[in-house]
């Protein structure tokens, strides 16, 4: 396979992402097996790195790639069109939600399997082939997620039980789990802590940062819920289970996930807004999958619990952000620009 500069031999049966075959596929004579969909917003360097990692470690089966750009202002779409003109690049006229961007490509995907991949990921050797092989060999599997690694090689909490009241207390974001990660209640929520990581296993949910889904499942279950950002993967996995399929986690397939280094988390305003979106998504997920009426006591408990958690999370986020904001403003006020009343716009 050619390296990032396009040099070196090509693997048999697979065109380079820089090669002449449309969308990175292996040619019209072979049926497409994999459609890779990458949604992007203001993360040009990460996106290019992700695409080049696919170029270095592509699947042996024929594949296509869709890049859906959410009206980025950093030249992401132009960079892809210039460096990889054969890819299918879709550009939204405005910054749509993550779900809406992926749904746009879902309607165009032609392959047997659809792979949703975050732009802040790096594909490692053999990962895509392993996921394809697993779906081929396990007909009950509607979707399979890969192991996600941090940049320094540790395992991310990307395989979990489906959201419940216990998730608020013992999920990956809880204070209890951060202080006492090996308590038995957290281990029931974060499945990589309690399962055999040498073999595949069923999971309530796998991260949408790297998940491969049968196209027939997508036809049956429908599009992603574009109201959601957080919990969009939980919602889709829940719908897959409800449709009679299983969701699996495949530890032998590894992807590096440079979590939250993309364009959606670069500003103070966006990071604070993410706290709001997380709790709003929690409520949407709860109401969507809990069939009890709004006057039921569980609804009151859920709203009260989410409200209390939101207030605490919001205050903690502000406490974490304010020292940096004050430091930046002091630096700006001490500079010539600060004398004219200008402030650091990255914090707004």
PDB file of N, CA and C in Angstrom, residues 30-36 61-64 109-115 132-133 135-137 141-142 212-219:
ATOM      1  N   UNK A  30     -15.811  -5.432  -8.954  1.00  0.00           N
ATOM      2  CA  UNK A  30     -15.985  -6.106  -7.669  1.00  0.00           C
ATOM      3  C   UNK A  30     -17.036  -5.359  -6.846  1.00  0.00           C
ATOM      4  N   UNK A  31     -17.959  -6.107  -6.271  1.00  0.00           N
ATOM      5  CA  UNK A  31     -19.025  -5.489  -5.482  1.00  0.00           C
ATOM      6  C   UNK A  31     -18.437  -4.862  -4.231  1.00  0.00           C
ATOM      7  N   UNK A  32     -18.932  -3.687  -3.900  1.00  0.00           N
ATOM      8  CA  UNK A  32     -18.444  -2.991  -2.704  1.00  0.00           C
ATOM      9  C   UNK A  32     -18.846  -3.762  -1.454  1.00  0.00           C
ATOM     10  N   UNK A  33     -17.914  -3.873  -0.547  1.00  0.00           N
ATOM     11  CA  UNK A  33     -18.147  -4.549   0.723  1.00  0.00           C
ATOM     12  C   UNK A  33     -18.294  -3.549   1.860  1.00  0.00           C
ATOM     13  N   UNK A  34     -17.568  -2.428   1.787  1.00  0.00           N
ATOM     14  CA  UNK A  34     -17.543  -1.494   2.911  1.00  0.00           C
ATOM     15  C   UNK A  34     -17.713  -0.056   2.435  1.00  0.00           C
ATOM     16  N   UNK A  35     -18.637   0.653   3.065  1.00  0.00           N
ATOM     17  CA  UNK A  35     -18.793   2.099   2.882  1.00  0.00           C
ATOM     18  C   UNK A  35     -18.341   2.778   4.171  1.00  0.00           C
ATOM     19  N   UNK A  36     -17.314   3.613   4.084  1.00  0.00           N
ATOM     20  CA  UNK A  36     -16.783   4.324   5.242  1.00  0.00           C
ATOM     21  C   UNK A  36     -17.338   5.744   5.218  1.00  0.00           C
ATOM     22  N   UNK A  61     -10.993  -5.861   1.131  1.00  0.00           N
ATOM     23  CA  UNK A  61     -12.218  -5.894   0.327  1.00  0.00           C
ATOM     24  C   UNK A  61     -12.455  -4.545  -0.338  1.00  0.00           C
ATOM     25  N   UNK A  62     -13.215  -4.501  -1.429  1.00  0.00           N
ATOM     26  CA  UNK A  62     -13.531  -3.228  -2.098  1.00  0.00           C
ATOM     27  C   UNK A  62     -14.311  -2.294  -1.161  1.00  0.00           C
ATOM     28  N   UNK A  63     -13.980  -1.026  -1.217  1.00  0.00           N
ATOM     29  CA  UNK A  63     -14.611  -0.081  -0.300  1.00  0.00           C
ATOM     30  C   UNK A  63     -14.766   1.282  -0.955  1.00  0.00           C
ATOM     31  N   UNK A  64     -15.586   2.119  -0.332  1.00  0.00           N
ATOM     32  CA  UNK A  64     -15.760   3.502  -0.740  1.00  0.00           C
ATOM     33  C   UNK A  64     -15.734   4.368   0.512  1.00  0.00           C
ATOM     34  N   UNK A 109     -24.724   5.286   0.617  1.00  0.00           N
ATOM     35  CA  UNK A 109     -23.808   4.153   0.770  1.00  0.00           C
ATOM     36  C   UNK A 109     -24.328   2.939   0.005  1.00  0.00           C
ATOM     37  N   UNK A 110     -23.425   2.250  -0.678  1.00  0.00           N
ATOM     38  CA  UNK A 110     -23.823   1.141  -1.544  1.00  0.00           C
ATOM     39  C   UNK A 110     -23.329  -0.211  -1.068  1.00  0.00           C
ATOM     40  N   UNK A 111     -22.459  -0.233  -0.061  1.00  0.00           N
ATOM     41  CA  UNK A 111     -21.782  -1.470   0.306  1.00  0.00           C
ATOM     42  C   UNK A 111     -22.612  -2.335   1.248  1.00  0.00           C
ATOM     43  N   UNK A 112     -22.150  -3.558   1.448  1.00  0.00           N
ATOM     44  CA  UNK A 112     -22.812  -4.507   2.336  1.00  0.00           C
ATOM     45  C   UNK A 112     -22.749  -4.055   3.788  1.00  0.00           C
ATOM     46  N   UNK A 113     -21.638  -3.429   4.166  1.00  0.00           N
ATOM     47  CA  UNK A 113     -21.458  -2.937   5.527  1.00  0.00           C
ATOM     48  C   UNK A 113     -21.145  -1.450   5.493  1.00  0.00           C
ATOM     49  N   UNK A 114     -21.626  -0.742   6.510  1.00  0.00           N
ATOM     50  CA  UNK A 114     -21.394   0.696   6.630  1.00  0.00           C
ATOM     51  C   UNK A 114     -20.584   0.936   7.897  1.00  0.00           C
ATOM     52  N   UNK A 115     -19.507   1.692   7.761  1.00  0.00           N
ATOM     53  CA  UNK A 115     -18.598   1.936   8.875  1.00  0.00           C
ATOM     54  C   UNK A 115     -18.606   3.413   9.224  1.00  0.00           C
ATOM     55  N   UNK A 132     -14.903  -6.654   9.363  1.00  0.00           N
ATOM     56  CA  UNK A 132     -15.642  -7.243   8.246  1.00  0.00           C
ATOM     57  C   UNK A 132     -15.755  -8.750   8.435  1.00  0.00           C
ATOM     58  N   UNK A 133     -14.636  -9.400   8.788  1.00  0.00           N
ATOM     59  CA  UNK A 133     -14.626 -10.850   8.966  1.00  0.00           C
ATOM     60  C   UNK A 133     -15.581 -11.268  10.083  1.00  0.00           C
ATOM     61  N   UNK A 135     -18.377  -9.742  11.079  1.00  0.00           N
ATOM     62  CA  UNK A 135     -19.759  -9.655  10.604  1.00  0.00           C
ATOM     63  C   UNK A 135     -20.079 -10.771   9.615  1.00  0.00           C
ATOM     64  N   UNK A 136     -19.092 -11.174   8.832  1.00  0.00           N
ATOM     65  CA  UNK A 136     -19.297 -12.283   7.900  1.00  0.00           C
ATOM     66  C   UNK A 136     -19.534 -13.591   8.641  1.00  0.00           C
ATOM     67  N   UNK A 137     -18.837 -13.760   9.760  1.00  0.00           N
ATOM     68  CA  UNK A 137     -18.866 -15.035  10.484  1.00  0.00           C
ATOM     69  C   UNK A 137     -19.954 -15.095  11.553  1.00  0.00           C
ATOM     70  N   UNK A 141     -24.995 -10.761  14.450  1.00  0.00           N
ATOM     71  CA  UNK A 141     -24.465  -9.436  14.781  1.00  0.00           C
ATOM     72  C   UNK A 141     -25.006  -8.390  13.826  1.00  0.00           C
ATOM     73  N   UNK A 142     -25.708  -7.406  14.380  1.00  0.00           N
ATOM     74  CA  UNK A 142     -26.166  -6.294  13.559  1.00  0.00           C
ATOM     75  C   UNK A 142     -25.113  -5.223  13.429  1.00  0.00           C
ATOM     76  N   UNK A 212     -19.202  -0.631  12.863  1.00  0.00           N
ATOM     77  CA  UNK A 212     -19.546  -1.167  11.548  1.00  0.00           C
ATOM     78  C   UNK A 212     -20.910  -1.834  11.642  1.00  0.00           C
ATOM     79  N   UNK A 213     -21.796  -1.486  10.705  1.00  0.00           N
ATOM     80  CA  UNK A 213     -23.199  -1.905  10.776  1.00  0.00           C
ATOM     81  C   UNK A 213     -23.600  -2.544   9.450  1.00  0.00           C
ATOM     82  N   UNK A 214     -24.378  -3.600   9.533  1.00  0.00           N
ATOM     83  CA  UNK A 214     -24.918  -4.185   8.300  1.00  0.00           C
ATOM     84  C   UNK A 214     -25.876  -3.195   7.633  1.00  0.00           C
ATOM     85  N   UNK A 215     -25.804  -3.123   6.329  1.00  0.00           N
ATOM     86  CA  UNK A 215     -26.699  -2.193   5.635  1.00  0.00           C
ATOM     87  C   UNK A 215     -28.163  -2.625   5.773  1.00  0.00           C
ATOM     88  N   UNK A 216     -28.418  -3.939   5.851  1.00  0.00           N
ATOM     89  CA  UNK A 216     -29.792  -4.397   6.031  1.00  0.00           C
ATOM     90  C   UNK A 216     -30.337  -3.971   7.393  1.00  0.00           C
ATOM     91  N   UNK A 217     -29.455  -3.847   8.386  1.00  0.00           N
ATOM     92  CA  UNK A 217     -29.880  -3.366   9.696  1.00  0.00           C
ATOM     93  C   UNK A 217     -30.263  -1.892   9.614  1.00  0.00           C
ATOM     94  N   UNK A 218     -29.475  -1.119   8.877  1.00  0.00           N
ATOM     95  CA  UNK A 218     -29.785   0.301   8.702  1.00  0.00           C
ATOM     96  C   UNK A 218     -31.123   0.475   7.996  1.00  0.00           C
ATOM     97  N   UNK A 219     -31.384  -0.360   6.996  1.00  0.00           N
ATOM     98  CA  UNK A 219     -32.683  -0.292   6.320  1.00  0.00           C
ATOM     99  C   UNK A 219     -33.820  -0.615   7.281  1.00  0.00           C
TER     100      UNK A 219
END
